[in-house]
mmCIF file of C-alpha atoms and ligand atoms in Angstrom:
data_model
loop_
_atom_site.group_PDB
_atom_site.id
_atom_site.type_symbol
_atom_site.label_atom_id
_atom_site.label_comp_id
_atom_site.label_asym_id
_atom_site.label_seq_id
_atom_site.Cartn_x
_atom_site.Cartn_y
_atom_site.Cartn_z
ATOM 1 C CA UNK A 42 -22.030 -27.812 41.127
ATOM 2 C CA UNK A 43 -23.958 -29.503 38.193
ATOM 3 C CA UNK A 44 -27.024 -27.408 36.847
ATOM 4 C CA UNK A 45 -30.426 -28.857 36.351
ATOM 5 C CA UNK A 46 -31.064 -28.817 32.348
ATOM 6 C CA UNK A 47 -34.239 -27.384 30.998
ATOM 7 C CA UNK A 48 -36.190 -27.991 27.756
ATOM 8 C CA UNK A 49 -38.411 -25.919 25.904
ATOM 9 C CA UNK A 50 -40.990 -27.301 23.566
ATOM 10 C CA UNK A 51 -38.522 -30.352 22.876
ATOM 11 C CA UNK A 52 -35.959 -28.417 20.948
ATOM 12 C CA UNK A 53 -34.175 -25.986 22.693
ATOM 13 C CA UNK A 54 -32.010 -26.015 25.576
ATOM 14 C CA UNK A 55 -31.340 -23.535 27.815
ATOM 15 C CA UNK A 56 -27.662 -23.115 28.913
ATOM 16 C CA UNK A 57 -27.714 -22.383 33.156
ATOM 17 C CA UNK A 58 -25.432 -19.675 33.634
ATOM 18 C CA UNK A 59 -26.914 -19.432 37.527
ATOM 19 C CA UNK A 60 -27.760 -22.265 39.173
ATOM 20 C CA UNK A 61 -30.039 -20.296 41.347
ATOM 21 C CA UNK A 62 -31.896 -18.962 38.493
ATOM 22 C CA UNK A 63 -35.864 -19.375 37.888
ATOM 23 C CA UNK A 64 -36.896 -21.059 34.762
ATOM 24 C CA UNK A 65 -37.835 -17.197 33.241
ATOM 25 C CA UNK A 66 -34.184 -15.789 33.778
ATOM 26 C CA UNK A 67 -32.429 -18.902 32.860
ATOM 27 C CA UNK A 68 -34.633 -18.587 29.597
ATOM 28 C CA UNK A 69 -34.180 -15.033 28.661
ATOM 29 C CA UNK A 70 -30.383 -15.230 29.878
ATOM 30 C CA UNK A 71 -30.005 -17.839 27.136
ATOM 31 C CA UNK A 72 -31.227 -15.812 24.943
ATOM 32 C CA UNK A 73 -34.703 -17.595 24.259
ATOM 33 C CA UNK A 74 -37.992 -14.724 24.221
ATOM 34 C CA UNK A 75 -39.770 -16.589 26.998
ATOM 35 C CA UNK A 76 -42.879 -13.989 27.484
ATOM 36 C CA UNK A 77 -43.155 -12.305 30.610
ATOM 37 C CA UNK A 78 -44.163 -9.036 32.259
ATOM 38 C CA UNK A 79 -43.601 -8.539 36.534
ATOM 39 C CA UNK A 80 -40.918 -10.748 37.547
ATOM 40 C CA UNK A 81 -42.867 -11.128 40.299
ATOM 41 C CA UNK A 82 -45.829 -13.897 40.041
ATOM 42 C CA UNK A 83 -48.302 -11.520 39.746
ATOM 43 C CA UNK A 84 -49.340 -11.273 35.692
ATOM 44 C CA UNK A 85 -49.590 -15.305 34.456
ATOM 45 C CA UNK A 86 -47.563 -14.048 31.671
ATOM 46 C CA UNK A 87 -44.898 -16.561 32.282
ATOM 47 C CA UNK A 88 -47.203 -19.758 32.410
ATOM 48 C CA UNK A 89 -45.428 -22.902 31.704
ATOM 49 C CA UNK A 90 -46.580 -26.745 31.636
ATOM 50 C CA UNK A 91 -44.065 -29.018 32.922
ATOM 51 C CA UNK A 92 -44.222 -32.360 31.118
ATOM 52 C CA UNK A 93 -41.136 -33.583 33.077
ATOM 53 C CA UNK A 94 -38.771 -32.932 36.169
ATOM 54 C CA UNK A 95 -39.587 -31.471 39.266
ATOM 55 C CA UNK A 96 -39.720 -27.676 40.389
ATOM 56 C CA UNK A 97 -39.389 -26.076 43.382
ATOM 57 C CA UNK A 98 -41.770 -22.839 44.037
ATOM 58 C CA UNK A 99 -40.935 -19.895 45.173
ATOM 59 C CA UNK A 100 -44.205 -18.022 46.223
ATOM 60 C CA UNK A 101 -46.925 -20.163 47.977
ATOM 61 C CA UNK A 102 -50.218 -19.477 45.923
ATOM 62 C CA UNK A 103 -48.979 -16.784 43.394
ATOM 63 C CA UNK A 104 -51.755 -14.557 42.203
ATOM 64 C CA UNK A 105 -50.648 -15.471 38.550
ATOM 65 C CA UNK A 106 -51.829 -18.947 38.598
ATOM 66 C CA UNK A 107 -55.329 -20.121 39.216
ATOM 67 C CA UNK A 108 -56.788 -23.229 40.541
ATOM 68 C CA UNK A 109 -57.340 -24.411 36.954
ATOM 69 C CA UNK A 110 -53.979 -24.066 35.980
ATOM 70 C CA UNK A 111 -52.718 -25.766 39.175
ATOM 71 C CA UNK A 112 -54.550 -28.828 38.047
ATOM 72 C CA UNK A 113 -52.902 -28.349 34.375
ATOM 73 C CA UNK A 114 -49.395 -28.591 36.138
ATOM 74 C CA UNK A 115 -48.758 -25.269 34.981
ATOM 75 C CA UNK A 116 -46.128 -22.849 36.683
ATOM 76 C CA UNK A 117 -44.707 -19.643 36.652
ATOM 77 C CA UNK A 118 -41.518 -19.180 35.193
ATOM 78 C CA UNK A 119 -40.480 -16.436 37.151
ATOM 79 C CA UNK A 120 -41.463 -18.328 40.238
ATOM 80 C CA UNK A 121 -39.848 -21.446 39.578
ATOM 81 C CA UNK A 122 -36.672 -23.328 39.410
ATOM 82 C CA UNK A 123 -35.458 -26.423 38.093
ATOM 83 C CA UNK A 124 -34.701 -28.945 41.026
ATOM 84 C CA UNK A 125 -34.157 -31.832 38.314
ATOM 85 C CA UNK A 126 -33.707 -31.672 35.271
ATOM 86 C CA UNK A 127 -37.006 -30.399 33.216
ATOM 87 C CA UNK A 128 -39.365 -30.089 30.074
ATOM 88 C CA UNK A 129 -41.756 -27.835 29.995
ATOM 89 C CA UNK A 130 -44.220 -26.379 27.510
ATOM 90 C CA UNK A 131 -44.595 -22.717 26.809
ATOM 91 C CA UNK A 132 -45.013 -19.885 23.862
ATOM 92 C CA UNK A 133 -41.932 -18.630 23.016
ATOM 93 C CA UNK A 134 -42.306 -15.202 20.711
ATOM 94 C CA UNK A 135 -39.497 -13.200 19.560
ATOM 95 C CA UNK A 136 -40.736 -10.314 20.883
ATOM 96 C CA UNK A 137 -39.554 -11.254 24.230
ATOM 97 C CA UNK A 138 -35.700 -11.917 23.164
ATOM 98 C CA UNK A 139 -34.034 -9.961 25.287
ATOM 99 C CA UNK A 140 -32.676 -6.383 23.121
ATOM 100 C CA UNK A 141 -29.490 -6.479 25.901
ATOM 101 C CA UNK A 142 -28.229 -9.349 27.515
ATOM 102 C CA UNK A 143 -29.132 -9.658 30.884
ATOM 103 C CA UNK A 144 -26.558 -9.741 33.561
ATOM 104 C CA UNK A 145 -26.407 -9.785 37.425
ATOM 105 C CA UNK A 146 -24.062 -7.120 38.871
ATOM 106 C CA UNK A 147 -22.584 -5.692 41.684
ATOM 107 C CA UNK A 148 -23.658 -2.315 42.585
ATOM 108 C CA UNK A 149 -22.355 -0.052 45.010
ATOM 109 C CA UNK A 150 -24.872 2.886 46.560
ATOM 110 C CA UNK A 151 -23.628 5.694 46.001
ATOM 111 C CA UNK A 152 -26.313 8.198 47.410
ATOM 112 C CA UNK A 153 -30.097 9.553 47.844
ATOM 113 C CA UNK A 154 -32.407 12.715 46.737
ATOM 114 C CA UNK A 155 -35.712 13.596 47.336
ATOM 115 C CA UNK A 156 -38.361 13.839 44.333
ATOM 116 C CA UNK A 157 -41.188 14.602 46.214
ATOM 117 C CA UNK A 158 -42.663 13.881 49.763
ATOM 118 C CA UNK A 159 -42.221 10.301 49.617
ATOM 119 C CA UNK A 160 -40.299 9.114 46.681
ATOM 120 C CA UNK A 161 -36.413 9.708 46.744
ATOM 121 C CA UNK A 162 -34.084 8.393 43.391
ATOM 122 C CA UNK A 163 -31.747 6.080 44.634
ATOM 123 C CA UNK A 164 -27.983 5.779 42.572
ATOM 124 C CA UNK A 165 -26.274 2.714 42.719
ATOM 125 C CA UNK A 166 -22.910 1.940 40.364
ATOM 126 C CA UNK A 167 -21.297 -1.114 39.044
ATOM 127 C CA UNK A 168 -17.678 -1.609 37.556
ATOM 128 C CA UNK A 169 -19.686 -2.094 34.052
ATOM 129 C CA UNK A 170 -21.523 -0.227 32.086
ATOM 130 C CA UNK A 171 -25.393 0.350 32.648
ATOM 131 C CA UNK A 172 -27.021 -1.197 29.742
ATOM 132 C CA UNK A 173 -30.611 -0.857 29.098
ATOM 133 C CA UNK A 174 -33.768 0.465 27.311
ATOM 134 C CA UNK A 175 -35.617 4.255 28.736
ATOM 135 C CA UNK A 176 -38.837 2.241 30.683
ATOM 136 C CA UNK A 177 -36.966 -0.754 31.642
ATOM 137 C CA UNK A 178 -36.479 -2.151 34.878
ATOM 138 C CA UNK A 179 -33.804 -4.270 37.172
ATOM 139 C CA UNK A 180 -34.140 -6.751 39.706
ATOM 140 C CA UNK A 181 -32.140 -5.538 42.943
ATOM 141 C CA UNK A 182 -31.358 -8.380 45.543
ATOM 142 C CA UNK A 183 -30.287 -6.900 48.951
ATOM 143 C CA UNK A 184 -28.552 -9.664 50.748
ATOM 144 C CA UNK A 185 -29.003 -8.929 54.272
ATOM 145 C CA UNK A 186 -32.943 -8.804 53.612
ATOM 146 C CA UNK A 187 -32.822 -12.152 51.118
ATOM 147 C CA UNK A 188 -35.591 -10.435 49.344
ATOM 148 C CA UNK A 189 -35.413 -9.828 45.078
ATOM 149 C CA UNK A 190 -37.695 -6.547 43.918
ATOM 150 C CA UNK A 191 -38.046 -4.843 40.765
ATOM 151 C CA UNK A 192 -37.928 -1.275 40.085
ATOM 152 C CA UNK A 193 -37.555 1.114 36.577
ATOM 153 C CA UNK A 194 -34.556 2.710 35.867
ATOM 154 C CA UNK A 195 -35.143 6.238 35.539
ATOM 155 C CA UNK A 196 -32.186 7.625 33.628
ATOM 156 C CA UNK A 197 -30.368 6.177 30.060
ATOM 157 C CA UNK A 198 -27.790 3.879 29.458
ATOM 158 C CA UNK A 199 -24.336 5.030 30.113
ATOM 159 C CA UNK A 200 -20.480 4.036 30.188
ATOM 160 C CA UNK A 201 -20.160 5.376 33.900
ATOM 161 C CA UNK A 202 -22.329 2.390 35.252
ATOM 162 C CA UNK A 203 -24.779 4.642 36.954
ATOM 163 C CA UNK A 204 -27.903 3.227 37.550
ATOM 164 C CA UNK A 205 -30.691 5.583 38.943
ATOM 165 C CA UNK A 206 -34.076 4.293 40.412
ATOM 166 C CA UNK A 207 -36.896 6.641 41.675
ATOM 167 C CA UNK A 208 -38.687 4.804 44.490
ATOM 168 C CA UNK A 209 -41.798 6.000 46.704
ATOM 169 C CA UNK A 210 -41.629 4.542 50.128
ATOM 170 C CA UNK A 211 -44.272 1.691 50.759
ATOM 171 C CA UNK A 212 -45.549 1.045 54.237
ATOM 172 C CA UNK A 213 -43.720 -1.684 56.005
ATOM 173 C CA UNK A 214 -42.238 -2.077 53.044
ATOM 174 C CA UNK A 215 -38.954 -4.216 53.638
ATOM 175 C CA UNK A 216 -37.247 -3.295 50.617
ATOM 176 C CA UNK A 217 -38.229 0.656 50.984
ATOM 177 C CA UNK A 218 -37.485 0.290 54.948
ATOM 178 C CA UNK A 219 -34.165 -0.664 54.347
ATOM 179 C CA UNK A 220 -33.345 1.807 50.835
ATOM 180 C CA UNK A 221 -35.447 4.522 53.033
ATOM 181 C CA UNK A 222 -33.730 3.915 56.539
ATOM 182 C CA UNK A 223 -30.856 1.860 56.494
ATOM 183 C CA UNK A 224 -28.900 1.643 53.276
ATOM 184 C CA UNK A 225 -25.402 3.447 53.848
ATOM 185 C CA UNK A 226 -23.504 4.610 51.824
ATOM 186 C CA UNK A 227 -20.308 2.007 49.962
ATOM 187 C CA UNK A 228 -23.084 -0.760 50.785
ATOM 188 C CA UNK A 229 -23.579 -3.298 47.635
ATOM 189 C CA UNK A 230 -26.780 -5.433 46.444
ATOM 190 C CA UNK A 231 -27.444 -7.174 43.052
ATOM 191 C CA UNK A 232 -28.718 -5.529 40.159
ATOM 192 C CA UNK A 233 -30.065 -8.292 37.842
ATOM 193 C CA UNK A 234 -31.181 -6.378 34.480
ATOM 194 C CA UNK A 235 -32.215 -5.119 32.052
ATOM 195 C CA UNK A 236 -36.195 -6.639 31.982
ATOM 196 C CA UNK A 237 -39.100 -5.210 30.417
ATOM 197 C CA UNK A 238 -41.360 -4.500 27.508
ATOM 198 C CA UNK A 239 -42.391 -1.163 27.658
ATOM 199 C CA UNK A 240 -39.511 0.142 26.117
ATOM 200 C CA UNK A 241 -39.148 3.431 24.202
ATOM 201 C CA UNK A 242 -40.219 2.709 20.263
ATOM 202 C CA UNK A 243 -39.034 4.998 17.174
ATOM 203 C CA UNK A 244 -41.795 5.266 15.003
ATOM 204 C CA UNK A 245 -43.985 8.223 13.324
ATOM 205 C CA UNK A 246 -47.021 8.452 16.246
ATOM 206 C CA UNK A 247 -46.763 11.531 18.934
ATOM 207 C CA UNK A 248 -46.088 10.162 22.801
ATOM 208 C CA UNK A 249 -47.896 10.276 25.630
ATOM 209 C CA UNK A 250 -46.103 8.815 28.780
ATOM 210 C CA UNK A 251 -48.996 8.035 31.843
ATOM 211 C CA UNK A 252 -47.563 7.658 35.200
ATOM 212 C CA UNK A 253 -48.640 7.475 39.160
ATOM 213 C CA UNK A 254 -46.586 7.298 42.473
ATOM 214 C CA UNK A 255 -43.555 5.434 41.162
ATOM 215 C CA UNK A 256 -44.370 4.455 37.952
ATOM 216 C CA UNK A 257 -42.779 7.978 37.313
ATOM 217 C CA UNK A 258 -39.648 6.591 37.011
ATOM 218 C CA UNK A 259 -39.658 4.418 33.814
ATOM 219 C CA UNK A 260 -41.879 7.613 32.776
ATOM 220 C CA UNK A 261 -39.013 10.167 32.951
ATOM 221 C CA UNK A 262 -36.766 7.563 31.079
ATOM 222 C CA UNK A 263 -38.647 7.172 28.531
ATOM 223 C CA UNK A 264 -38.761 11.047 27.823
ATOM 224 C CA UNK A 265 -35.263 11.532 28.301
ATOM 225 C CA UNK A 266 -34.678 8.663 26.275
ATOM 226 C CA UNK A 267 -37.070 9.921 23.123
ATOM 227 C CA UNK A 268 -35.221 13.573 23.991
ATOM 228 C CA UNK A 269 -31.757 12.428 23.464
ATOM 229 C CA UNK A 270 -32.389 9.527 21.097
ATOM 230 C CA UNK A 271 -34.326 12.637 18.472
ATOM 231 C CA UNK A 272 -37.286 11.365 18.577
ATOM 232 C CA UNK A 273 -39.030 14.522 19.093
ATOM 233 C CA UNK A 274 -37.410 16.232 16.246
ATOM 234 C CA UNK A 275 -41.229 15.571 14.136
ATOM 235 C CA UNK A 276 -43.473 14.716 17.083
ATOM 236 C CA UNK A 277 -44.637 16.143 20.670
ATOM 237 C CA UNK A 278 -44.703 14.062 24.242
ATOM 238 C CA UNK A 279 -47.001 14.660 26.819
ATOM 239 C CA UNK A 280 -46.202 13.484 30.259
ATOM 240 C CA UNK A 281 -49.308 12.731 32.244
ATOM 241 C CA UNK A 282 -48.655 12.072 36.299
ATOM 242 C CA UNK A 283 -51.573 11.482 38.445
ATOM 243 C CA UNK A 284 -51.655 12.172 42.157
ATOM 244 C CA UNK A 285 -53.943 11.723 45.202
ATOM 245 C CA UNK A 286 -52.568 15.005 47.061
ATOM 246 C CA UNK A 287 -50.844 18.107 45.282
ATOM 247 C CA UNK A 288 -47.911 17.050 47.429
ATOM 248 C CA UNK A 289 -47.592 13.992 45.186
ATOM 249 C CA UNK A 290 -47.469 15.583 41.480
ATOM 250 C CA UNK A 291 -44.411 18.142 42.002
ATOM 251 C CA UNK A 292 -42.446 16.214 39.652
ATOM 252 C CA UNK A 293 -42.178 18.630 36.864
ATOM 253 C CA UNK A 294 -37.880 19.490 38.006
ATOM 254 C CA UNK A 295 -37.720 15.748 36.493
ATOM 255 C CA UNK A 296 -38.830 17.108 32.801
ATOM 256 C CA UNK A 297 -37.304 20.916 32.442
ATOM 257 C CA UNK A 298 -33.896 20.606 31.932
ATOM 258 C CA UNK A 299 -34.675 18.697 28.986
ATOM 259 C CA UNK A 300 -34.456 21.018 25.637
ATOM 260 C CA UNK A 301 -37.491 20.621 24.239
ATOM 261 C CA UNK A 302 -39.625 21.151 27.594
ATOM 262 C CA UNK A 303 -42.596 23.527 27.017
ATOM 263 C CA UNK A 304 -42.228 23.150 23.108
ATOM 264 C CA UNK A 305 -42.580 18.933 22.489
ATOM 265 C CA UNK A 306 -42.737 18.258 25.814
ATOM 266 C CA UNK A 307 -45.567 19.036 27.951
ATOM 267 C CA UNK A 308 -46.553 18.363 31.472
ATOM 268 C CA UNK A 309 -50.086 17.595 32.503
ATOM 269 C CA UNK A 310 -50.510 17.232 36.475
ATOM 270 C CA UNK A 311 -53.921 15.747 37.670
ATOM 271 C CA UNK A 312 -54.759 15.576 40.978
ATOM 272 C CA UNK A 313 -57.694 12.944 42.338
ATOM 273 C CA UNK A 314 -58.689 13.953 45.787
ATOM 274 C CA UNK A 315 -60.680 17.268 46.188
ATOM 275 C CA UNK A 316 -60.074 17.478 49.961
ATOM 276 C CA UNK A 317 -60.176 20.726 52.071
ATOM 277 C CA UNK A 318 -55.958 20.606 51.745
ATOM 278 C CA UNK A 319 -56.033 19.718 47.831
ATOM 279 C CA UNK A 320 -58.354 22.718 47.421
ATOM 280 C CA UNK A 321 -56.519 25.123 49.154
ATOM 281 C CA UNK A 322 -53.210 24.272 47.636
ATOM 282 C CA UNK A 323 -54.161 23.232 44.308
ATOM 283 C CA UNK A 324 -55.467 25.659 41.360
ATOM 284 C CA UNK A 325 -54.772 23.068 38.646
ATOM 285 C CA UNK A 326 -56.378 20.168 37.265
ATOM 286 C CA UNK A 327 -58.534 17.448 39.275
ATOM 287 C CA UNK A 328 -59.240 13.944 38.608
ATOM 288 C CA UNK A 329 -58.506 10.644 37.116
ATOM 289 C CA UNK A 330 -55.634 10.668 35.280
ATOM 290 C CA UNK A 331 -56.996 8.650 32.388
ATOM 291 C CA UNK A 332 -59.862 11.031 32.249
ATOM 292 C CA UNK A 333 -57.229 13.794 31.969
ATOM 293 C CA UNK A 334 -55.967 11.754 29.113
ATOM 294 C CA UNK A 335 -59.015 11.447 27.164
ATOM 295 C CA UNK A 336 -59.719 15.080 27.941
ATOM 296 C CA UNK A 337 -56.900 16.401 26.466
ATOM 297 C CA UNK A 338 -56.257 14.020 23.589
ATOM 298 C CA UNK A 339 -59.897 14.482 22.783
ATOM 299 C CA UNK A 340 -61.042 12.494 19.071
ATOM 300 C CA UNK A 341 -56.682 12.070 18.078
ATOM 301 C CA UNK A 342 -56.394 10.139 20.983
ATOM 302 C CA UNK A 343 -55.926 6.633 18.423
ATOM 303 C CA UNK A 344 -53.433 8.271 17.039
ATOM 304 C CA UNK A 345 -50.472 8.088 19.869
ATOM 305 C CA UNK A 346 -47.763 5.746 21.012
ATOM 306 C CA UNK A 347 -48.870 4.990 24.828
ATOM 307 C CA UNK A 348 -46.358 4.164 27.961
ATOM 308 C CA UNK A 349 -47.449 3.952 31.159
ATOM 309 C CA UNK A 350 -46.824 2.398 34.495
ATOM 310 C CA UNK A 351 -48.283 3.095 37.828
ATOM 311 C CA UNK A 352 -50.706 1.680 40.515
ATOM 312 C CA UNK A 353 -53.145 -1.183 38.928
ATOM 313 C CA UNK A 354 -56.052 0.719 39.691
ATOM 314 C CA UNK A 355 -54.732 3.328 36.850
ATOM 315 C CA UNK A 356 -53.315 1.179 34.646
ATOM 316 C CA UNK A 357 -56.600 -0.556 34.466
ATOM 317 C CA UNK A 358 -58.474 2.153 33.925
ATOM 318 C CA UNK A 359 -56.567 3.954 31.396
ATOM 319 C CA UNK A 360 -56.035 0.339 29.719
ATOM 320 C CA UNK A 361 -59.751 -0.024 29.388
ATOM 321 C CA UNK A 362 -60.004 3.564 28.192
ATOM 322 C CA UNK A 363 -57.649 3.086 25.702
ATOM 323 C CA UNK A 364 -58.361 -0.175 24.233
ATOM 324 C CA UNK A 365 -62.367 -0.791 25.065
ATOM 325 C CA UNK A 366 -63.500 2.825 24.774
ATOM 326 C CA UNK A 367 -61.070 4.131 21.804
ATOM 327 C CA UNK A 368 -59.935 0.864 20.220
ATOM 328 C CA UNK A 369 -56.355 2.252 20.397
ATOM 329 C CA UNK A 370 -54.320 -0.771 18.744
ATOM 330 C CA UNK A 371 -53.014 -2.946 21.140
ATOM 331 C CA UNK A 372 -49.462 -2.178 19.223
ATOM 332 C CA UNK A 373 -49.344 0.984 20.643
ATOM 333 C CA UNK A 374 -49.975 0.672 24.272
ATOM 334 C CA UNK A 375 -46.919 -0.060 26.366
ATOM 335 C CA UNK A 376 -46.840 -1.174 30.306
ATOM 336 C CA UNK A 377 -45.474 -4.051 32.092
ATOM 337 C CA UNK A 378 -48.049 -4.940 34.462
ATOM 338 C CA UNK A 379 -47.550 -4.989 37.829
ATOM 339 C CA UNK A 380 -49.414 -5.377 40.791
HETATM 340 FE FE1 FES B 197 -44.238 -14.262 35.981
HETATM 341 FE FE2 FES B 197 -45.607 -11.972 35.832
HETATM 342 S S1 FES B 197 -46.147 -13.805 36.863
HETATM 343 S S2 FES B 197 -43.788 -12.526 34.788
#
C-alpha cells in the first residue's frame, strides 16, 4: 500500500512509517517538533492549515478548533490524516522534537493493583525496552474496543519493557470498563509512545509536582525520576495531591519507599469537600489544592520548577495562580493539557 505524502511549510517531508497515522504522529515519528499537547483534539495545539490535499477527520466538531478556524481550513493534526497527498502550514519548534523516538508496540497485560478506591496501576510489557521521560504518556489502542486513549506512565524507563499506568475508573468509561472489568490477563493492545512535554527538567530550582485523581501518575514519575536521576541531591520536592473525599488522597505508599521521603521529599494531601464523612475521617488539610500550594510556598513560590496534571478545573486554577497571580515564568510550569 502506497502512503499519502505530506508537506510541511514547503520544505520538509515527512516519511509515513504508518499509513494509518494522523498528520501529528506521522510528524513527530519523522522526527519533525510538530507542537502538540493531548493527542486527543481537545488543546488546538496541533492547528494546521492545509493549502493542498484532502484529509479525512477523525472527531466530528473537536473542541480544539473553532468556527473561525473551520473557515481558515485549519485542522488538527492529531485528528487528521492524509487521504491524498498534502501541504499544510504549521509552526514547527524544536522544542517539540521528540527526546525518544516514538514507536507503536505490542504489549502484553501482565496484571492489576489497587492505589486507592478507584484508581488501580495497570502493567503491561513489550518484547522491547520501555523508553521514555518521568511525566510522559502513551497512547494504548485496545483492538476489540477500536478506541486510542492516552494515559502517563507512572514508573521510569527500563530494559525489562515494563510499562506501568495508574488509572482511576471513569463512569461508562469504555476504555476504564474494559481495563477495570474485562482485561485478562496474556491479553495484548498497542502502546504508541513516548508523547509529552511535561517531562522531568535538571536544573537548579526546588520541585513541586501538583496532581488530582489520575494525574497522579505522571506525578509519581516524575519524583521517582528526579529521585533516581540525583536531582534532589541540592534541592527538595513537594508532592501536592488534591482530593474531593479523604478516600481519594491515600496515595502517600506511592512516595515512601523512595530514599529521600520525609527529608527532600514531602507530601502535602488537601482535601476539597468538608462533608459530614470528610470531617469525621479527615484531621488534615482542606481545600483547593492550588490554594494549598500558595499556602505553603508562601512569597518563594517564583522560585520553583512546576509539574502538574490533573482535572482541568485544577489545572486551571493553579495555572492562573501561578502565572496571573505570581508571574511564575512560563519556563517553569510544566502540564500537558488535557481535558
Ligand atoms: Fe491536537 Fe491537543 S488538539 S494535540
Amino acid at each position: 500500500m502506497v502512503s499519502n505524502q505530506i508537506n510541511i511549510n514547503g520544505e520538509k517531508d515527512v516519511c509515513m512509517q504508518h499509513s494509518e497515522d494522523t498528520v501529528l504522529l506521522a510528524s513527530l515519528r519523522s522526527g519533525f517538533g510538530f507542537p502538540y499537547e493531548c493527542n486527543a483534539g481537545s488543546c488546538g495545539s496541533c492547528k494546521y492549515e492545509l493549502l493542498c490535499g484532502q484529509v479525512e477527520s477523525l472527531f466530528d466538531n473537536p473542541p480544539g478548533l473553532t468556527a473561525r478556524d473551520i473557515r481558515k481550513n485549519m485542522h488538527l493534526g492529531c485528528q487528521t490524516r492524509a487521504i491524498s497527498d498534502i501541504s499544510i502550514k504549521t509552526r514547527l519548534s524544536d522544542e517539540y522534537v521528540p527526546l525518544t523516538k516514538t514507536e507503536r508496540l505490542k504489549a502484553r497485560f501482565v496484571g492489576a493493583h489497587d492505589v486507592t478506591h478507584d484508581i488501580k496501576e495497570f502493567v503491561f510489557v513489550t518484547d522491547q525496552a520501555a523508553n521514555f521521560q518521568p511525566g510522559q504518556y502513551a497512547l494504548l489502542t485496545f483492538p476489540n474496543l477500536g478506541i486510542k486513549r492516552a494515559y502517563s506512565m507512572s514508573n521510569l524507563a527500563n530494559s525489562k519493557g515494563e510499562w506501568c499506568f495508574q488509572i482511576r475508573k471513569v463512569p461508562n468509561g469504555k476504555s476504564t470498563d474494559f481495563l477495570f472489568n474485562e482485561i485478562s490477563v496474556s491479553d495484548v493492545i498497542e502502546i504508541d509512545a513516548p508523547y509529552g512535554m511535561a517531562y522531568v527538567r535538571d536544573n537548579s530550582r526546588n520541585i513541586v509536582c501538583v496532581a488530582g485523581g489520575s494525574g497522579l501518575a505522571p506525578m509519581v514519575s516524575i519524583t521517582k525520576g528526579a529521585s533516581e536521576q540525583g536531582l534532589l541531591k541540592n534541592k527538595n520536592l513537594h508532592f501536592f495531591y488534591g482530593g474531593r473525599s479523604y478516600r481519594d488522597v491515600g496515595v502517600e505508599s506511592q512516595l515512601t519507599n523512595l530514599p529521600e521521603f520525609g527529608t527532600k521529599i514531602f507530601f502535602h494531601p488537601v482535601v476539597s469537600e468538608s462533608s459530614e464523612e470528610n470531617l469525621k475521617h479527615w484531621s488534615g488539610e482542606f481545600g483547593f489544592v492550588h490554594e494549598s500550594v500558595e499556602k505553603r510556598l508562601g512569597g518563594d513560590i517564583k522560585d520553583y520548577e512546576f509539574y502538574f496534571a490533573g482535572p482541568p478545573p485544577m489545572t486551571k486554577s493553579l495555572q492562573e495562580t501561578l502565572m496571573l497571580k505570581h508571574q511564575v515564568p512560563f519556563n517553569q510550569i510544566h502540564f500537558d493539557r488535557f481535558f
